[in-house]
Amino acid sequence: MELRALGNTGLNLSCVGFGASPLGNVFGDVPEEEAIASVRLAFQSGINFFDTSPYYGGTVSEKVLGKALKALGVPRNEYIVSTKCGRYKEGFDFSAERVTRSIEESLQRLQLDYVDILQCHDIEFGSLDQIVNETIPALQKLKEAGKTRFIGITGLPLNVYTYVLDRVPPGSVDVILSYCHYCINDSTLEDLIPYLKSKGVGIINASPLAMGLLTESGPPQWHPASPALKSACQAAAACCKKKGKNISKLAMQYSLLNKDITTVLVGIKSVEQVEQNVAAARELETSGIDQEALAEVEAILNPVKNQTWPSGIQKS
Ligand code: NAD
């Protein structure tokens, strides 16, 4: 599996990352044995990056991931773990006090002494000035205390990144995690890449399958996309299927093609999905992307291209 450098961190992440939100049962129930086997196969296949949050399944994802990583029985420096703070089942709290307590709770659930990346989770739901003036400085202290090696921010609207990065001291935010903005139906993250590179900030691109829109089985009930976007994606998936092709493979490969993106973080809930996503990356290296299928899917999705949904409490 290809490794790519993450901004200025010195970390090299596998180009496919393991998104562990499904291990919190947010995309349907995942038996613990299947979760553990999935993490094992992912690691054996060259995936070295695992992402979770206390929010996923109300702490379940962190606990299951911790168990699965421990079961690997390999030295801690062979895998890279990111978790988050500020978003919980109970709601949002980006105060210094809460995020400082949060990392201790996460480390306990993950059975780790430190995480590699600690990210403020979905900052558009908090006060961005609090993130700049209180949360990031608190995370800086946690970094100095060795609880996390690097600091990140996550969110859906792309303007939250520039707001924060323009205001914090250079080098205090190492990574951003953007989701649903670099997939076949929405590639708006692309415009932000030169800015992020100029700041030396690493780029994690999550949700290459648009949280299930770009799958044959379709998105979960809670998916926030408009009916028009959902039905266009369904039509694209059906068109691929009719031709014996798979939209999820195409979607993974589309995101992997952009080498400015360090890792394509896909949510995984089974051994089969590890196999499929690893195979998509390997096939891309050897044979390239299926240009004909991509052109057809892009044509179907063109009327809804870059359509997103509201998220957060910011006034624009
Ligand atoms: P995704 O686009 O990766 O889609 C996940 C869905 O697709 C799940 O139902 C999964 O089981 C299914 N899937 C995976 N591989 C498949 C395949 N080959 N064929 C068919 N179906 C497949 O969306 P996601 O899980 O929301 O995002 C990935 C990860 O990124 C999350 O697990 C999480 O770690 C992270 N993330 C973070 C944030 C944030 O911080 N705000 C937001 C979204 C995602």
CSV table of C-alpha atoms and ligand atoms in Angstrom, one decimal:
chain,number,residue,atom,x,y,z
A,1,MET,CA,0.0,0.0,0.0
A,2,GLU,CA,1.4,3.4,-1.0
A,3,LEU,CA,2.4,5.7,1.9
A,4,ARG,CA,2.0,9.5,1.6
A,5,ALA,CA,3.4,12.2,3.8
A,6,LEU,CA,0.9,14.1,6.0
A,7,GLY,CA,1.8,17.8,5.7
A,8,ASN,CA,4.7,18.8,7.9
A,9,THR,CA,4.1,16.1,10.6
A,10,GLY,CA,6.7,13.6,9.4
A,11,LEU,CA,4.0,10.9,9.5
A,12,ASN,CA,3.5,8.7,6.5
A,13,LEU,CA,0.0,7.4,6.2
A,14,SER,CA,-1.3,4.6,3.9
A,15,CYS,CA,-3.2,6.1,1.0
A,16,VAL,CA,-6.3,4.1,2.2
A,17,GLY,CA,-7.2,4.9,5.8
A,18,PHE,CA,-9.6,2.8,8.1
A,19,GLY,CA,-12.6,4.9,9.2
A,20,ALA,CA,-13.9,3.3,12.3
A,21,SER,CA,-17.2,5.1,12.7
A,22,PRO,CA,-19.0,1.9,11.4
A,23,LEU,CA,-17.4,0.1,14.4
A,24,GLY,CA,-19.7,2.2,16.5
A,25,ASN,CA,-22.6,0.6,14.6
A,26,VAL,CA,-23.6,3.8,12.9
A,27,PHE,CA,-24.1,2.0,9.5
A,28,GLY,CA,-25.8,-1.1,11.0
A,29,ASP,CA,-24.6,-3.6,13.6
A,30,VAL,CA,-21.1,-4.9,13.4
A,31,PRO,CA,-20.2,-8.0,15.5
A,32,GLU,CA,-17.1,-7.4,17.6
A,33,GLU,CA,-15.3,-10.4,16.0
A,34,GLU,CA,-15.9,-9.0,12.6
A,35,ALA,CA,-14.5,-5.6,13.7
A,36,ILE,CA,-11.4,-7.2,15.1
A,37,ALA,CA,-10.9,-9.3,12.0
A,38,SER,CA,-11.4,-6.2,9.8
A,39,VAL,CA,-8.7,-4.2,11.6
A,40,ARG,CA,-6.3,-7.2,11.5
A,41,LEU,CA,-6.7,-7.7,7.8
A,42,ALA,CA,-6.5,-4.0,7.1
A,43,PHE,CA,-3.2,-3.8,9.0
A,44,GLN,CA,-1.8,-6.9,7.3
A,45,SER,CA,-2.8,-5.3,3.9
A,46,GLY,CA,-0.7,-2.2,4.6
A,47,ILE,CA,-3.3,0.1,6.1
A,48,ASN,CA,-1.6,1.9,9.0
A,49,PHE,CA,-4.1,4.7,9.7
A,50,PHE,CA,-7.2,4.3,11.9
A,51,ASP,CA,-9.6,7.1,12.8
A,52,THR,CA,-12.3,7.2,15.5
A,53,SER,CA,-14.1,9.5,17.8
A,54,PRO,CA,-15.8,9.4,21.2
A,55,TYR,CA,-19.0,10.4,19.3
A,56,TYR,CA,-19.1,7.3,17.1
A,57,GLY,CA,-21.7,5.0,18.6
A,58,GLY,CA,-21.4,6.9,21.9
A,59,THR,CA,-17.8,5.6,22.7
A,60,VAL,CA,-18.4,2.1,21.2
A,61,SER,CA,-16.1,2.7,18.2
A,62,GLU,CA,-13.2,3.8,20.4
A,63,LYS,CA,-13.6,0.8,22.6
A,64,VAL,CA,-13.8,-1.7,19.8
A,65,LEU,CA,-10.9,-0.1,17.9
A,66,GLY,CA,-8.8,-0.2,21.0
A,67,LYS,CA,-9.5,-3.9,21.5
A,68,ALA,CA,-8.8,-4.6,17.9
A,69,LEU,CA,-5.5,-2.7,17.8
A,70,LYS,CA,-4.3,-4.4,21.0
A,71,ALA,CA,-5.2,-7.8,19.5
A,72,LEU,CA,-2.7,-7.0,16.6
A,73,GLY,CA,0.1,-7.5,19.1
A,74,VAL,CA,2.5,-5.2,17.2
A,75,PRO,CA,4.6,-2.3,18.4
A,76,ARG,CA,2.7,0.9,19.0
A,77,ASN,CA,4.7,2.9,16.4
A,78,GLU,CA,3.5,0.6,13.6
A,79,TYR,CA,0.1,2.2,13.4
A,80,ILE,CA,-1.3,5.7,13.5
A,81,VAL,CA,-4.4,6.5,15.5
A,82,SER,CA,-6.5,9.6,15.4
A,83,THR,CA,-9.4,10.4,17.6
A,84,LYS,CA,-11.4,13.5,18.3
A,85,CYS,CA,-12.8,15.8,21.0
A,86,GLY,CA,-15.6,18.3,21.5
A,87,ARG,CA,-18.4,16.2,20.0
A,88,TYR,CA,-20.2,13.7,22.2
A,89,LYS,CA,-23.5,11.7,22.3
A,90,GLU,CA,-24.6,14.4,24.8
A,91,GLY,CA,-23.7,17.3,22.5
A,92,PHE,CA,-20.9,19.7,21.8
A,93,ASP,CA,-18.3,21.1,24.2
A,94,PHE,CA,-15.1,22.6,23.0
A,95,SER,CA,-14.1,24.1,26.4
A,96,ALA,CA,-10.5,23.6,27.5
A,97,GLU,CA,-11.7,21.7,30.5
A,98,ARG,CA,-13.8,19.2,28.5
A,99,VAL,CA,-11.3,18.5,25.8
A,100,THR,CA,-8.6,17.9,28.4
A,101,ARG,CA,-10.7,15.4,30.2
A,102,SER,CA,-11.8,13.9,26.9
A,103,ILE,CA,-8.4,12.8,25.8
A,104,GLU,CA,-7.9,10.9,29.1
A,105,GLU,CA,-11.2,9.1,28.6
A,106,SER,CA,-10.3,8.3,24.9
A,107,LEU,CA,-6.9,6.9,25.8
A,108,GLN,CA,-8.5,4.7,28.4
A,109,ARG,CA,-11.1,3.3,25.9
A,110,LEU,CA,-8.4,2.9,23.2
A,111,GLN,CA,-6.0,1.3,25.7
A,112,LEU,CA,-3.2,3.6,24.5
A,113,ASP,CA,-0.7,6.0,26.1
A,114,TYR,CA,-1.0,8.6,23.4
A,115,VAL,CA,-2.8,9.2,20.1
A,116,ASP,CA,-1.0,10.4,17.0
A,117,ILE,CA,-3.7,13.0,16.0
A,118,LEU,CA,-6.3,14.6,18.2
A,119,GLN,CA,-8.9,16.6,16.2
A,120,CYS,CA,-11.6,19.1,17.2
A,121,HIS,CA,-14.7,17.3,15.9
A,122,ASP,CA,-17.1,19.2,13.6
A,123,ILE,CA,-16.0,22.7,14.7
A,124,GLU,CA,-18.9,24.4,12.7
A,125,PHE,CA,-21.1,23.4,15.6
A,126,GLY,CA,-19.0,25.4,18.1
A,127,SER,CA,-17.8,29.0,18.3
A,128,LEU,CA,-14.8,29.2,15.9
A,129,ASP,CA,-13.3,31.9,18.1
A,130,GLN,CA,-13.4,29.5,21.0
A,131,ILE,CA,-11.7,26.9,18.9
A,132,VAL,CA,-8.9,29.5,18.1
A,133,ASN,CA,-8.5,31.1,21.5
A,134,GLU,CA,-9.3,28.2,23.9
A,135,THR,CA,-9.5,24.7,22.3
A,136,ILE,CA,-6.4,24.8,20.2
A,137,PRO,CA,-4.2,26.2,23.0
A,138,ALA,CA,-5.6,23.4,25.3
A,139,LEU,CA,-4.7,20.8,22.7
A,140,GLN,CA,-1.3,22.4,22.5
A,141,LYS,CA,-0.8,21.7,26.2
A,142,LEU,CA,-1.9,18.1,25.6
A,143,LYS,CA,0.7,17.8,22.8
A,144,GLU,CA,3.4,19.1,25.2
A,145,ALA,CA,2.2,16.6,27.8
A,146,GLY,CA,2.7,13.8,25.2
A,147,LYS,CA,-1.0,12.8,25.0
A,148,THR,CA,-1.2,13.5,21.3
A,149,ARG,CA,1.6,14.0,18.7
A,150,PHE,CA,-0.4,16.3,16.4
A,151,ILE,CA,-3.5,18.5,16.3
A,152,GLY,CA,-6.3,18.6,13.8
A,153,ILE,CA,-9.7,20.1,13.0
A,154,THR,CA,-12.7,18.5,11.2
A,155,GLY,CA,-15.9,19.8,9.8
A,156,LEU,CA,-18.2,19.9,6.7
A,157,PRO,CA,-18.2,23.5,5.5
A,158,LEU,CA,-14.8,24.3,4.0
A,159,ASN,CA,-14.7,27.9,5.1
A,160,VAL,CA,-14.2,26.9,8.8
A,161,TYR,CA,-10.6,25.7,7.9
A,162,THR,CA,-9.5,29.1,6.5
A,163,TYR,CA,-11.2,30.9,9.4
A,164,VAL,CA,-9.2,28.9,12.0
A,165,LEU,CA,-5.9,28.5,10.1
A,166,ASP,CA,-5.8,32.3,9.4
A,167,ARG,CA,-6.0,33.0,13.1
A,168,VAL,CA,-3.9,30.4,14.9
A,169,PRO,CA,-0.1,30.6,15.3
A,170,PRO,CA,1.6,28.8,12.3
A,171,GLY,CA,2.2,25.2,13.0
A,172,SER,CA,-0.4,24.8,15.8
A,173,VAL,CA,-2.9,23.0,13.6
A,174,ASP,CA,-1.1,20.1,11.8
A,175,VAL,CA,-4.0,18.4,10.0
A,176,ILE,CA,-7.5,19.0,8.6
A,177,LEU,CA,-10.0,16.2,8.1
A,178,SER,CA,-12.6,17.1,5.4
A,179,TYR,CA,-15.4,14.8,4.5
A,180,CYS,CA,-17.8,14.4,1.5
A,181,HIS,CA,-15.9,17.1,-0.4
A,182,TYR,CA,-13.6,15.0,-2.5
A,183,CYS,CA,-15.7,12.3,-4.0
A,184,ILE,CA,-17.2,11.9,-7.5
A,185,ASN,CA,-20.3,14.0,-6.7
A,186,ASP,CA,-18.4,16.8,-4.9
A,187,SER,CA,-14.8,17.8,-5.5
A,188,THR,CA,-14.9,21.3,-3.8
A,189,LEU,CA,-12.0,20.4,-1.5
A,190,GLU,CA,-9.7,20.7,-4.5
A,191,ASP,CA,-9.9,24.5,-4.4
A,192,LEU,CA,-8.6,24.6,-0.8
A,193,ILE,CA,-5.6,22.4,-1.5
A,194,PRO,CA,-3.1,25.1,-2.5
A,195,TYR,CA,-3.9,27.1,0.6
A,196,LEU,CA,-3.5,24.0,2.9
A,197,LYS,CA,-0.3,23.1,1.2
A,198,SER,CA,1.1,26.7,1.6
A,199,LYS,CA,0.4,26.3,5.4
A,200,GLY,CA,2.0,22.8,5.6
A,201,VAL,CA,-1.2,21.3,6.8
A,202,GLY,CA,-1.9,17.7,6.1
A,203,ILE,CA,-5.0,16.7,4.3
A,204,ILE,CA,-7.2,13.8,5.3
A,205,ASN,CA,-10.1,13.2,2.8
A,206,ALA,CA,-12.9,11.3,4.6
A,207,SER,CA,-16.1,9.7,3.2
A,208,PRO,CA,-15.0,8.9,-0.4
A,209,LEU,CA,-18.3,7.1,-0.8
A,210,ALA,CA,-20.2,10.2,0.3
A,211,MET,CA,-21.3,8.4,3.5
A,212,GLY,CA,-22.9,5.6,1.5
A,213,LEU,CA,-24.3,7.6,-1.4
A,214,LEU,CA,-21.8,6.0,-3.7
A,215,THR,CA,-22.6,2.4,-2.9
A,216,GLU,CA,-24.9,-0.2,-4.4
A,217,SER,CA,-26.9,-0.5,-1.2
A,218,GLY,CA,-27.4,3.2,-0.8
A,219,PRO,CA,-27.0,5.5,2.2
A,220,PRO,CA,-28.3,5.0,5.7
A,221,GLN,CA,-31.7,6.5,6.8
A,222,TRP,CA,-30.0,9.5,8.6
A,223,HIS,CA,-28.1,10.6,5.5
A,224,PRO,CA,-28.6,14.4,5.1
A,225,ALA,CA,-28.4,14.6,1.3
A,226,SER,CA,-31.4,16.0,-0.7
A,227,PRO,CA,-33.7,13.6,-2.5
A,228,ALA,CA,-32.3,14.8,-5.8
A,229,LEU,CA,-28.7,14.0,-4.8
A,230,LYS,CA,-29.7,10.6,-3.4
A,231,SER,CA,-31.6,9.6,-6.5
A,232,ALA,CA,-28.8,10.8,-8.8
A,233,CYS,CA,-26.3,8.7,-6.9
A,234,GLN,CA,-28.7,5.7,-6.9
A,235,ALA,CA,-29.0,6.1,-10.7
A,236,ALA,CA,-25.2,6.2,-11.1
A,237,ALA,CA,-24.8,3.1,-8.9
A,238,ALA,CA,-27.4,1.2,-11.0
A,239,CYS,CA,-25.8,2.2,-14.2
A,240,CYS,CA,-22.4,0.8,-13.0
A,241,LYS,CA,-24.1,-2.4,-11.8
A,242,LYS,CA,-25.8,-2.9,-15.1
A,243,LYS,CA,-22.4,-2.9,-16.8
A,244,GLY,CA,-20.9,-5.3,-14.2
A,245,LYS,CA,-19.0,-2.5,-12.6
A,246,ASN,CA,-19.0,-1.2,-9.0
A,247,ILE,CA,-19.5,2.4,-8.1
A,248,SER,CA,-17.7,2.1,-4.7
A,249,LYS,CA,-14.5,0.9,-6.4
A,250,LEU,CA,-14.7,3.7,-8.9
A,251,ALA,CA,-15.3,6.2,-6.1
A,252,MET,CA,-12.4,5.0,-4.0
A,253,GLN,CA,-10.1,5.2,-7.1
A,254,TYR,CA,-11.4,8.7,-8.0
A,255,SER,CA,-10.3,10.0,-4.5
A,256,LEU,CA,-7.0,8.1,-4.5
A,257,LEU,CA,-5.9,9.6,-7.8
A,258,ASN,CA,-5.3,13.0,-6.2
A,259,LYS,CA,-1.8,12.6,-4.6
A,260,ASP,CA,-2.2,15.9,-2.7
A,261,ILE,CA,-4.6,14.1,-0.5
A,262,THR,CA,-2.6,12.1,2.0
A,263,THR,CA,-5.2,9.5,2.8
A,264,VAL,CA,-8.6,8.5,1.7
A,265,LEU,CA,-10.4,7.6,4.8
A,266,VAL,CA,-13.2,5.1,4.1
A,267,GLY,CA,-15.6,3.7,6.7
A,268,ILE,CA,-15.2,0.0,7.0
A,269,LYS,CA,-17.4,-2.5,8.8
A,270,SER,CA,-16.3,-5.9,7.5
A,271,VAL,CA,-13.5,-8.0,6.2
A,272,GLU,CA,-15.1,-8.0,2.8
A,273,GLN,CA,-15.0,-4.2,2.7
A,274,VAL,CA,-11.3,-4.2,3.7
A,275,GLU,CA,-10.7,-6.6,0.8
A,276,GLN,CA,-12.7,-4.5,-1.7
A,277,ASN,CA,-11.1,-1.2,-0.8
A,278,VAL,CA,-7.5,-2.6,-0.7
A,279,ALA,CA,-8.2,-4.2,-4.1
A,280,ALA,CA,-9.4,-0.9,-5.5
A,281,ALA,CA,-6.2,0.8,-4.5
A,282,ARG,CA,-4.0,-2.1,-5.9
A,283,GLU,CA,-5.9,-2.2,-9.1
A,284,LEU,CA,-5.5,1.6,-9.5
A,285,GLU,CA,-1.8,1.2,-9.2
A,286,THR,CA,-1.6,-1.5,-11.9
A,287,SER,CA,-4.4,-0.6,-14.3
A,288,GLY,CA,-5.5,3.0,-13.7
A,289,ILE,CA,-9.1,4.1,-13.4
A,290,ASP,CA,-11.9,3.0,-15.7
A,291,GLN,CA,-12.2,6.3,-17.6
A,292,GLU,CA,-15.3,5.2,-19.5
A,293,ALA,CA,-17.2,4.3,-16.4
A,294,LEU,CA,-16.0,7.5,-14.6
A,295,ALA,CA,-17.2,9.6,-17.5
A,296,GLU,CA,-20.7,7.9,-17.5
A,297,VAL,CA,-21.0,8.4,-13.7
A,298,GLU,CA,-19.9,12.0,-13.9
A,299,ALA,CA,-22.4,12.7,-16.6
A,300,ILE,CA,-25.2,11.3,-14.4
A,301,LEU,CA,-24.1,13.2,-11.4
A,302,ASN,CA,-23.5,16.5,-13.2
A,303,PRO,CA,-26.9,18.1,-12.4
A,304,VAL,CA,-26.1,17.6,-8.6
A,305,LYS,CA,-22.4,18.2,-8.8
A,306,ASN,CA,-21.0,19.9,-5.7
A,307,GLN,CA,-24.4,19.9,-4.0
A,308,THR,CA,-24.0,19.7,-0.3
A,309,TRP,CA,-26.2,20.2,2.8
A,310,PRO,CA,-26.2,22.6,5.7
A,311,SER,CA,-24.1,21.8,8.8
A,312,GLY,CA,-23.4,23.8,11.9
A,313,ILE,CA,-24.4,27.0,13.6
A,314,GLN,CA,-22.2,29.6,11.8
A,315,LYS,CA,-23.9,32.6,10.1
A,316,SER,CA,-22.6,33.2,6.6
B,1,NAD,P1,-17.8,6.6,3.6
B,1,NAD,O1,-18.0,7.5,2.4
B,1,NAD,O2,-16.4,6.1,3.8
B,1,NAD,O3,-18.9,5.4,3.5
B,1,NAD,C1,-19.0,4.5,4.5
B,1,NAD,C2,-20.1,3.5,4.1
B,1,NAD,O4,-19.7,2.7,3.0
B,1,NAD,C3,-20.3,2.5,5.2
B,1,NAD,O5,-21.7,2.0,5.2
B,1,NAD,C4,-19.4,1.3,4.8
B,1,NAD,O6,-19.8,0.1,5.4
B,1,NAD,C5,-19.6,1.4,3.3
B,1,NAD,N1,-18.5,0.8,2.5
B,1,NAD,C6,-17.2,0.9,2.7
B,1,NAD,N2,-16.5,0.3,1.8
B,1,NAD,C7,-17.4,-0.2,0.9
B,1,NAD,C8,-17.2,-0.9,-0.4
B,1,NAD,N3,-16.1,-1.2,-0.9
B,1,NAD,N4,-18.4,-1.2,-1.0
B,1,NAD,C9,-19.6,-0.8,-0.5
B,1,NAD,N5,-19.8,-0.2,0.6
B,1,NAD,C10,-18.7,0.2,1.3
B,1,NAD,O7,-18.3,7.4,4.9
B,1,NAD,P2,-17.9,7.5,6.4
B,1,NAD,O8,-17.7,6.2,7.1
B,1,NAD,O9,-18.8,8.5,7.1
B,1,NAD,O10,-16.4,8.2,6.4
B,1,NAD,C11,-15.2,7.5,6.6
B,1,NAD,C12,-14.6,7.8,7.9
B,1,NAD,O11,-14.1,9.2,7.9
B,1,NAD,C13,-15.5,7.7,9.1
B,1,NAD,O12,-15.5,6.3,9.5
B,1,NAD,C14,-14.8,8.5,10.1
B,1,NAD,O13,-13.6,7.9,10.6
B,1,NAD,C15,-14.3,9.7,9.2
B,1,NAD,N6,-15.2,10.8,9.2
B,1,NAD,C16,-15.0,11.9,10.0
B,1,NAD,C17,-15.9,12.9,10.0
B,1,NAD,C18,-15.7,14.1,10.9
B,1,NAD,O14,-14.7,14.1,11.6
B,1,NAD,N7,-16.6,15.0,11.0
B,1,NAD,C19,-17.0,12.9,9.1
B,1,NAD,C20,-17.2,11.9,8.3
B,1,NAD,C21,-16.3,10.8,8.3
